[in-house]
PDB file of C-alpha atoms in Angstrom:
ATOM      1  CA  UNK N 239     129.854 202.551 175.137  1.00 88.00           C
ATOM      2  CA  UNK N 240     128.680 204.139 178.117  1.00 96.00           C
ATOM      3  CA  UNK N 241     125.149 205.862 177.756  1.00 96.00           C
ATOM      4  CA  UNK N 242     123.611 208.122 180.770  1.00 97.00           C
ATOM      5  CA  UNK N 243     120.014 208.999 180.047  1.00 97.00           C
ATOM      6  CA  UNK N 244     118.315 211.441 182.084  1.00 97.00           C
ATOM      7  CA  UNK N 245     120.529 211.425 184.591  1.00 97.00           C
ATOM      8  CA  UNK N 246     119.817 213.408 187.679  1.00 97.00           C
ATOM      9  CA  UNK N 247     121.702 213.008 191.548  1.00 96.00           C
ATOM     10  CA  UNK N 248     120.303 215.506 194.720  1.00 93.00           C
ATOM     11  CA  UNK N 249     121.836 215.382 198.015  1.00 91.00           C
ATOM     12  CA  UNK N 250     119.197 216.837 200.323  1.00 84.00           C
ATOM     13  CA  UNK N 251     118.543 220.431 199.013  1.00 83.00           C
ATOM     14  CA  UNK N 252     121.114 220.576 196.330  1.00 89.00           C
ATOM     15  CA  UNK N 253     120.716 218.640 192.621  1.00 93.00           C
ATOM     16  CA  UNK N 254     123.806 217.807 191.780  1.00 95.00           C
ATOM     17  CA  UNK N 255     123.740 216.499 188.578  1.00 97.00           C
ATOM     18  CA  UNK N 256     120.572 218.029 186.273  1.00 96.00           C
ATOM     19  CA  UNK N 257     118.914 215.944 183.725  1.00 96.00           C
ATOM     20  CA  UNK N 258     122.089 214.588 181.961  1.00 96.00           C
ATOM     21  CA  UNK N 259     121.666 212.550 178.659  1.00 97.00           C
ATOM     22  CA  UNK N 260     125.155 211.646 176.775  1.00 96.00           C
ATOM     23  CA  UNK N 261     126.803 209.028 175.667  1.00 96.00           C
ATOM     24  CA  UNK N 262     130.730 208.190 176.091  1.00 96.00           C
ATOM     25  CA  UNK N 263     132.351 206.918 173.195  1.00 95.00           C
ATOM     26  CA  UNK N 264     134.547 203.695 172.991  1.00 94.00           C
ATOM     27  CA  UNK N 265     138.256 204.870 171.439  1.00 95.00           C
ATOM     28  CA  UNK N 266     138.702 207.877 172.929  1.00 96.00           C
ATOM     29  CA  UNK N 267     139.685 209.928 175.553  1.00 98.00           C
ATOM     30  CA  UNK N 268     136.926 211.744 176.838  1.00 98.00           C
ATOM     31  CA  UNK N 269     137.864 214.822 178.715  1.00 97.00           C
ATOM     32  CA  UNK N 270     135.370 216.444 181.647  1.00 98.00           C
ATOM     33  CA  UNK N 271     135.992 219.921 182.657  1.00 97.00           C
ATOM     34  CA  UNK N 272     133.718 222.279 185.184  1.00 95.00           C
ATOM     35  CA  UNK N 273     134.260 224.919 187.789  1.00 94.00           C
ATOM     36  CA  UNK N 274     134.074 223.420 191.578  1.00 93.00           C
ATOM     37  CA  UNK N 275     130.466 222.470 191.899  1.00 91.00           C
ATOM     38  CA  UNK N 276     129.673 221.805 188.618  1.00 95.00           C
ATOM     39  CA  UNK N 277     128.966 218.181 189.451  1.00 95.00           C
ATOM     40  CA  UNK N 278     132.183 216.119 187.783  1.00 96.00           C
ATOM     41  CA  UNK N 279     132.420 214.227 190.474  1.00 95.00           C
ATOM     42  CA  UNK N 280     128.843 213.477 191.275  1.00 96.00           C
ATOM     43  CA  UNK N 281     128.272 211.983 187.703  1.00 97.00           C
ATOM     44  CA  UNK N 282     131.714 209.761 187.825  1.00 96.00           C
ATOM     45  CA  UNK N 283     130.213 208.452 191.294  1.00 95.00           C
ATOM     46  CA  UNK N 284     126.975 207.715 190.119  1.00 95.00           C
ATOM     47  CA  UNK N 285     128.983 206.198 186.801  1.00 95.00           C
ATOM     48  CA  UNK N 286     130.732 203.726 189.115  1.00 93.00           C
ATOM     49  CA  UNK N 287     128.442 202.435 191.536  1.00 91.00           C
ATOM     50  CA  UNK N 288     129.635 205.133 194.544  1.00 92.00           C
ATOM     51  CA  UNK N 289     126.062 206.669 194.802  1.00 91.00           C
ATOM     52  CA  UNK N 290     123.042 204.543 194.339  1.00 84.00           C
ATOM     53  CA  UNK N 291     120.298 207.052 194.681  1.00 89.00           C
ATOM     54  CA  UNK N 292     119.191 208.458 191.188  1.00 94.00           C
ATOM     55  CA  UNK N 293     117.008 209.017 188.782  1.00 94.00           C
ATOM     56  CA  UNK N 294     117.467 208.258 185.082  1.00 96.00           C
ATOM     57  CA  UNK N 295     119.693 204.651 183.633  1.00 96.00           C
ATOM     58  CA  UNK N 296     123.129 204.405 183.402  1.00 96.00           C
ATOM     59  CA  UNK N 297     124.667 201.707 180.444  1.00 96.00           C
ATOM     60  CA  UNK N 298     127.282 199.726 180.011  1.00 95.00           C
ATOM     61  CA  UNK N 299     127.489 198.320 176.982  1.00 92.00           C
ATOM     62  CA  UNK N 300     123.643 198.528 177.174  1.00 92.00           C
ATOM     63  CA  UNK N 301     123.968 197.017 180.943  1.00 93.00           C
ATOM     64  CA  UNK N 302     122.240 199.001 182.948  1.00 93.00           C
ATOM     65  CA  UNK N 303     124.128 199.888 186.431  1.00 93.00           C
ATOM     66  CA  UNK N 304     121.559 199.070 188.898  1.00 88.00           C
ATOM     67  CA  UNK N 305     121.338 195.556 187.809  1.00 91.00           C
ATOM     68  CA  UNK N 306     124.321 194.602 187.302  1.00 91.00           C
ATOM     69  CA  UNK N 307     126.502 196.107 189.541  1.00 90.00           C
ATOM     70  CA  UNK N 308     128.940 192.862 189.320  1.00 90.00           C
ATOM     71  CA  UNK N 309     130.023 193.227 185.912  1.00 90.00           C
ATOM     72  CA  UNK N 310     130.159 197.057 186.221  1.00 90.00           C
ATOM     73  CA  UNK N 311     133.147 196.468 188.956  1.00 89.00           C
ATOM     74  CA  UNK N 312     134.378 193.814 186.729  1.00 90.00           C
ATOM     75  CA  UNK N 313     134.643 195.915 183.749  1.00 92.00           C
ATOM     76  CA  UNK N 314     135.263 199.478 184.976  1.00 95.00           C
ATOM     77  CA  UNK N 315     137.993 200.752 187.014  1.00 96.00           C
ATOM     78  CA  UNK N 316     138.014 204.553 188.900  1.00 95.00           C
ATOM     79  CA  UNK N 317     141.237 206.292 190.203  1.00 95.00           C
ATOM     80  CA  UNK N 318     139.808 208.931 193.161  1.00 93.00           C
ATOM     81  CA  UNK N 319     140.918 212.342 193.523  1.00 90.00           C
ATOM     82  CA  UNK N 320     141.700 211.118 196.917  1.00 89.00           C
ATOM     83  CA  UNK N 321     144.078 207.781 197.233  1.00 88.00           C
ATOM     84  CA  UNK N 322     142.690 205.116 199.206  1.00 87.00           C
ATOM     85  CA  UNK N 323     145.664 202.432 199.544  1.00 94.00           C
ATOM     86  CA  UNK N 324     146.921 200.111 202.252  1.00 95.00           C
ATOM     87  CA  UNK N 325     149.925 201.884 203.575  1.00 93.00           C
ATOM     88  CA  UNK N 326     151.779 199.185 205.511  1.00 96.00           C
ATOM     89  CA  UNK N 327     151.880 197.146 202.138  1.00 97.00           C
ATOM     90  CA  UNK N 328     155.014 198.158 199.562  1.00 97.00           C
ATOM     91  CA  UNK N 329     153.876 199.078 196.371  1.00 97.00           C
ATOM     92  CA  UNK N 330     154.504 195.774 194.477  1.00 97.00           C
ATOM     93  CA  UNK N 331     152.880 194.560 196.972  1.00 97.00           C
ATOM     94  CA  UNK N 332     149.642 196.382 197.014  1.00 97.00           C
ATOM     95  CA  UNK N 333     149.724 195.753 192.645  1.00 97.00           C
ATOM     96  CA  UNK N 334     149.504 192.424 193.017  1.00 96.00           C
ATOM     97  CA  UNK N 335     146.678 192.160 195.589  1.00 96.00           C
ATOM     98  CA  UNK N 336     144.819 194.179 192.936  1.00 95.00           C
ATOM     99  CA  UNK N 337     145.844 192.293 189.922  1.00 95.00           C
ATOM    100  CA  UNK N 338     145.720 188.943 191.207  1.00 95.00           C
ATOM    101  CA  UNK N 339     141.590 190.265 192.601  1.00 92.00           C
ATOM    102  CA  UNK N 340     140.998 191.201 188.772  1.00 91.00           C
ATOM    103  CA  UNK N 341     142.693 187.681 187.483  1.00 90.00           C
ATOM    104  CA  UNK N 342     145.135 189.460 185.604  1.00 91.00           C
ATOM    105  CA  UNK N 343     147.717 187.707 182.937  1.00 90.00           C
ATOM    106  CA  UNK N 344     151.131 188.139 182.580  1.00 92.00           C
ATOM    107  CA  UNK N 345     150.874 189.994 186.094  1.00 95.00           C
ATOM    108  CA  UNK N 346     154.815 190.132 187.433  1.00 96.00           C
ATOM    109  CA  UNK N 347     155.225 191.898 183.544  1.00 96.00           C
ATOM    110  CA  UNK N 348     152.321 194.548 184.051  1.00 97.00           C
ATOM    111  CA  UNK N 349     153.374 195.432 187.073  1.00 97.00           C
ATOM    112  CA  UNK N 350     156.911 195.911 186.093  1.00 97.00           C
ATOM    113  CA  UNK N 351     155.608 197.880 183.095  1.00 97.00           C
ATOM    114  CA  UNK N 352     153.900 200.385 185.119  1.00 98.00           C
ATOM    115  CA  UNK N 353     156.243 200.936 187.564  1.00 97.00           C
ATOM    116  CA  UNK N 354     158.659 202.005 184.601  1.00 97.00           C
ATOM    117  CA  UNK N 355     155.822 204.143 182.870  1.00 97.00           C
ATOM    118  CA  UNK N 356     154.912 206.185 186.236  1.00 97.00           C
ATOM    119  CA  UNK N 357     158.193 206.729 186.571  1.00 95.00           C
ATOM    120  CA  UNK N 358     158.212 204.488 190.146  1.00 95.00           C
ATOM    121  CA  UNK N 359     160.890 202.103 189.380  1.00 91.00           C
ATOM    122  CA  UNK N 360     163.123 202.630 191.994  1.00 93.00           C
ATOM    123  CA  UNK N 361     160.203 202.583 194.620  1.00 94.00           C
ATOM    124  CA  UNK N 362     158.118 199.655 194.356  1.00 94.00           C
ATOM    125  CA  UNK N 363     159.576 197.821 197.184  1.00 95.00           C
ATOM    126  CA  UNK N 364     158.955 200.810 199.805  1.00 96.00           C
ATOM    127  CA  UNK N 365     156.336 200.960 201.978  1.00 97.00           C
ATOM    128  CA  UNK N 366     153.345 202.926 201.036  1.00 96.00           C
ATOM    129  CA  UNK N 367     153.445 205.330 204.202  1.00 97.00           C
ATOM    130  CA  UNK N 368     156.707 206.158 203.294  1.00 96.00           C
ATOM    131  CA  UNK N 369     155.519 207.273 199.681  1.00 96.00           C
ATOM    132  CA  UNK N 370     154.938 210.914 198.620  1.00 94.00           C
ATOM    133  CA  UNK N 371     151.787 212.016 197.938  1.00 93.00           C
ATOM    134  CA  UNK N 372     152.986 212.450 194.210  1.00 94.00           C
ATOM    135  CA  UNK N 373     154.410 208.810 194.567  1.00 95.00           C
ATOM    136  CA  UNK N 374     150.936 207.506 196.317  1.00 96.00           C
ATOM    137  CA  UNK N 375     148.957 208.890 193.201  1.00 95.00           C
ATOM    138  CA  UNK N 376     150.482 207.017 190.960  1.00 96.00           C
ATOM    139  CA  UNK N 377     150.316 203.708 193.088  1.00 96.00           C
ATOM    140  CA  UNK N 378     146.539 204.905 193.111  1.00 96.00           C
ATOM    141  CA  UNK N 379     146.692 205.429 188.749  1.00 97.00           C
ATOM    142  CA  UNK N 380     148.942 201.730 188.762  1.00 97.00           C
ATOM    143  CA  UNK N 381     145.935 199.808 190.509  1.00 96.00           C
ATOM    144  CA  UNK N 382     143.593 201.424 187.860  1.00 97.00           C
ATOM    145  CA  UNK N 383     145.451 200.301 185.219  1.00 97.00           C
ATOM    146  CA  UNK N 384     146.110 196.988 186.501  1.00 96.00           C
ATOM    147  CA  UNK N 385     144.322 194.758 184.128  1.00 93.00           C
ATOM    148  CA  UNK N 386     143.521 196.560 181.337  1.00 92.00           C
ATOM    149  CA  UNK N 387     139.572 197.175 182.205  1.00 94.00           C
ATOM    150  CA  UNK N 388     137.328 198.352 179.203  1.00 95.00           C
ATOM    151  CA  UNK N 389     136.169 201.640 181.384  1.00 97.00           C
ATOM    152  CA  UNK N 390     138.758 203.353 182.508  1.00 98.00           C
ATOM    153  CA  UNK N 391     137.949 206.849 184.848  1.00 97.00           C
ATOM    154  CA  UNK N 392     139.998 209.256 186.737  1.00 97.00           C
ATOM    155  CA  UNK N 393     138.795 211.850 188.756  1.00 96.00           C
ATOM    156  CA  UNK N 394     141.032 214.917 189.398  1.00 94.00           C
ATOM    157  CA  UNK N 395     143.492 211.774 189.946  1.00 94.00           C
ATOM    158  CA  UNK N 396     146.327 213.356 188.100  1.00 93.00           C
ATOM    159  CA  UNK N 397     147.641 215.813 190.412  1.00 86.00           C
ATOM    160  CA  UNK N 398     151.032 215.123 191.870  1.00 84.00           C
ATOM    161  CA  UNK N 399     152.378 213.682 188.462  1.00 93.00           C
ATOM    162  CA  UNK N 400     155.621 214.844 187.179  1.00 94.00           C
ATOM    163  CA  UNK N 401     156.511 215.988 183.924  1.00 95.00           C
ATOM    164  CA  UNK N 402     157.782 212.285 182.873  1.00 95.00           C
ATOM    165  CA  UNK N 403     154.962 210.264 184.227  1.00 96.00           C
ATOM    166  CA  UNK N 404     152.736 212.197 182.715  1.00 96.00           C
ATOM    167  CA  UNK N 405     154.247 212.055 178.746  1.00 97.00           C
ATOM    168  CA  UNK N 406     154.268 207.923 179.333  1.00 97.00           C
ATOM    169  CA  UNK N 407     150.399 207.845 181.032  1.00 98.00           C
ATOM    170  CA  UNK N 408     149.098 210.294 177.813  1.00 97.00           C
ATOM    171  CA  UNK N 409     151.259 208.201 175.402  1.00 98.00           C
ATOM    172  CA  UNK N 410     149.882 204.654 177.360  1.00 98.00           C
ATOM    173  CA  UNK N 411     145.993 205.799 177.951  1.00 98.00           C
ATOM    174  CA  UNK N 412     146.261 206.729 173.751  1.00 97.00           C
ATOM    175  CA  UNK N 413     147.215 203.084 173.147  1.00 97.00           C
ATOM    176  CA  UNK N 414     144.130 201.797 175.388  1.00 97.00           C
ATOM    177  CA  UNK N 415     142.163 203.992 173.608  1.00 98.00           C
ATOM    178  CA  UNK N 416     143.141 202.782 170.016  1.00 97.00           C
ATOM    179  CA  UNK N 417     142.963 199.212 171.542  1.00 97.00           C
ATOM    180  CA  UNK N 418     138.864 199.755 172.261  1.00 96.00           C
ATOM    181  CA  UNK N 419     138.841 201.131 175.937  1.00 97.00           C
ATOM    182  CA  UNK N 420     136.561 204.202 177.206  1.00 97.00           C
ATOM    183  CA  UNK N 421     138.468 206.512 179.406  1.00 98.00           C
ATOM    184  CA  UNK N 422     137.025 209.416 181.047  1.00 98.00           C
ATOM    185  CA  UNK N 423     139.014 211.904 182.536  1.00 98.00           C
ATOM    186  CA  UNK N 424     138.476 214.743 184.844  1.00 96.00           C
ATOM    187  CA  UNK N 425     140.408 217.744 185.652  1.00 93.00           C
ATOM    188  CA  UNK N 426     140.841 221.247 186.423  1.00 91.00           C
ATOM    189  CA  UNK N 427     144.182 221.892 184.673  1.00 91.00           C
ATOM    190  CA  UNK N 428     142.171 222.753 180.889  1.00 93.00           C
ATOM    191  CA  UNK N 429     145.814 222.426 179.065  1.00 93.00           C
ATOM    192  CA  UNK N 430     146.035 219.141 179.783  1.00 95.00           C
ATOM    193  CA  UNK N 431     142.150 218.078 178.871  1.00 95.00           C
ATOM    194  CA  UNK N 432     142.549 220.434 175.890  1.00 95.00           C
ATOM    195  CA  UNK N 433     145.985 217.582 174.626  1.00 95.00           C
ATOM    196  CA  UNK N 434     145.206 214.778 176.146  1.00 96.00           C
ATOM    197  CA  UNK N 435     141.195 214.441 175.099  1.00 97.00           C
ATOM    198  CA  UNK N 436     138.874 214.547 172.479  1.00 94.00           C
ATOM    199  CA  UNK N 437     135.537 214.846 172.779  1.00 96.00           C
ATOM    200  CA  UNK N 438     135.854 217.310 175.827  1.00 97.00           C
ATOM    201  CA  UNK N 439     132.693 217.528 178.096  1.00 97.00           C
ATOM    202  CA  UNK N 440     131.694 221.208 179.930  1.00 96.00           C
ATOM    203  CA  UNK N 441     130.094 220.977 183.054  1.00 96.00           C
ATOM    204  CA  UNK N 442     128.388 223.848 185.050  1.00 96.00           C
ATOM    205  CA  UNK N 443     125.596 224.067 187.616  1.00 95.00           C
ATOM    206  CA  UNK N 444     124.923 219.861 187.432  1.00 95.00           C
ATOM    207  CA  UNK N 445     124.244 220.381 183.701  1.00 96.00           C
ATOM    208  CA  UNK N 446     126.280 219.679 180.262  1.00 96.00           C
ATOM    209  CA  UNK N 447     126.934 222.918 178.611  1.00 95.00           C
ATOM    210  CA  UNK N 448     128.748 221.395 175.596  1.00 93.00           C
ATOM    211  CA  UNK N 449     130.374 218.440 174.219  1.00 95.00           C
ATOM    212  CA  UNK N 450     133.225 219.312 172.096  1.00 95.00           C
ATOM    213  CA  UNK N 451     135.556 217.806 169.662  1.00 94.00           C
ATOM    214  CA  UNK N 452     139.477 219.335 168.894  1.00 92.00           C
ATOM    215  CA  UNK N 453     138.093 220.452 165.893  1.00 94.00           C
ATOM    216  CA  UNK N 454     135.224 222.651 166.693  1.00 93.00           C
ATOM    217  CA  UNK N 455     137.163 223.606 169.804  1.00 92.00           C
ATOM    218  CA  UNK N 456     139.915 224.785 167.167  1.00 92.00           C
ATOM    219  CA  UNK N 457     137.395 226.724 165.376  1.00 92.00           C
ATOM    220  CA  UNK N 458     135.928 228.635 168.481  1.00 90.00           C
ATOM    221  CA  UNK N 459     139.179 229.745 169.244  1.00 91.00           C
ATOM    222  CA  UNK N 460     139.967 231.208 165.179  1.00 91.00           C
ATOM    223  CA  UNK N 461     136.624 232.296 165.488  1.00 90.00           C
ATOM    224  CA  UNK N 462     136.698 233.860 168.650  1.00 86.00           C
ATOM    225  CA  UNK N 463     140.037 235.141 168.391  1.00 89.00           C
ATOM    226  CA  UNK N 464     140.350 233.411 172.097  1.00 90.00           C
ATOM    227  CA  UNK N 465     141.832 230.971 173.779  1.00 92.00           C
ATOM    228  CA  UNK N 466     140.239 227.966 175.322  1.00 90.00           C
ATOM    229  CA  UNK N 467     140.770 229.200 178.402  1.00 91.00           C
ATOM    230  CA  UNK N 468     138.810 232.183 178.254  1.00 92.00           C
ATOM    231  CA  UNK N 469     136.263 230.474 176.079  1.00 90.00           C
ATOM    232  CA  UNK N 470     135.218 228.506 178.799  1.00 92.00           C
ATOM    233  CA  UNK N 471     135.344 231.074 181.185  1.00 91.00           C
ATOM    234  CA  UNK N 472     132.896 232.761 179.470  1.00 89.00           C
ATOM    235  CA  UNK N 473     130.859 229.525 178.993  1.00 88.00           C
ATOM    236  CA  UNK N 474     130.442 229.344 182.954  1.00 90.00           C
ATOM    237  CA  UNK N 475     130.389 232.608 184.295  1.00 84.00           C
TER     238      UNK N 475
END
């Protein structure tokens, strides 16, 4: 599990992230939604080591961050909004640098597996500048993947995906879930947190407005007579 107590990150005048106490569950998706500015990203940093000045713990597995910053990176893998790859490498190429870094098994088979599931088959011998920025994405997703890692976070890293990647990523990150992993996932496209994740996390002004299951977020909406959508509108107005 992954436990933030009292979380709070400022960047000269601004606080960021407000206070924050929550705990991730193990099994699930976890879904994080927000307007721009809510502080998503500032908490996913802070989650993985990216920004080392703040107040409150962070846990892994009761682990906390600041002292063991080696396991963390061991354990945890994050997929930017923003790809960071090495663009004279082809994409096989580029997978196994990062699996053989993690000491993964079976690696030649993983990699071939996710090539299929992204829907990047017929690519993985191009060179990375020639890739799309659709294509680098899920080169960027691919290197997350790579090794099966108990934490597993994307931020806003799912934009660019088409229709067929994204049915075998939500069908694969289920099966990580089942098998014990802890995935947090960030986005602004609410459809797509509202399938793919349960609990679902609201963000707004560096503070958690609610933490919701399918189930109560099923009941707002009968209640409401509303969609999601405008549910959480209303939430962060």
């Amino acid at each position: 599990m992954l436990s933030i107590k009292n979380l709070s990150v400022q960047y000269e005048e601004k606080l960021a992230v407000d206070d924050i106490s929550i705990d991730i569950p193990q099994n699930k998706i976890t879904g994080l939604i927000g307007p721009n500015g809510a502080g998503k990203s500032s908490l996913i940093k802070a989650c993985v080591g990216m920004i080392s000045e703040y107040s409150g713990e962070i846990l892994y597995d009761e682990k906390p961050l600041h002292k063991n910053r080696h396991w963390v990176k061991e354990h945890c893998s994050y997929a930017p909004e923003d790809t960071v790859l090495l663009p004279f490498l082809k994409g096989r190429e580029y997978l196994e640098l990062i699996g053989t870094l993690r000491k993964t098994a079976d690696l030649d088979n993983e990699i071939t597996f996710l090539f299929k599931m992204l829907n990047l088959h017929d690519k993985e011998n191009e060179l990375i500048i020639n890739y799309s920025h659709g294509m680098c994405q899920k080169i960027s997703i691919a290197s997350t993947l790579i090794g099966k890692s108990d934490y597993l976070i994307f931020d806003e890293a799912l934009n660019g995906l088409d229709p067929i990647a994204l049915y075998n990523l939500k069908n694969y990150l289920n099966e990580l879930a089942a098998a014990g992993k802890t995935i947090i996932l960030s986005s602004h496209i609410l459809a797509l947190i509202q399938d793919w994740c349960d609990p679902i996390i609201i963000m707004h002004q560096g503070k958690i407005l609610k933490m919701v299951s399918k189930e109560e977020i099923a009941r707002m909406e009968s209640e409401k007579k509303q969609s999601f959508e405008r549910i959480f509108i209303e939430l962060v107005k």
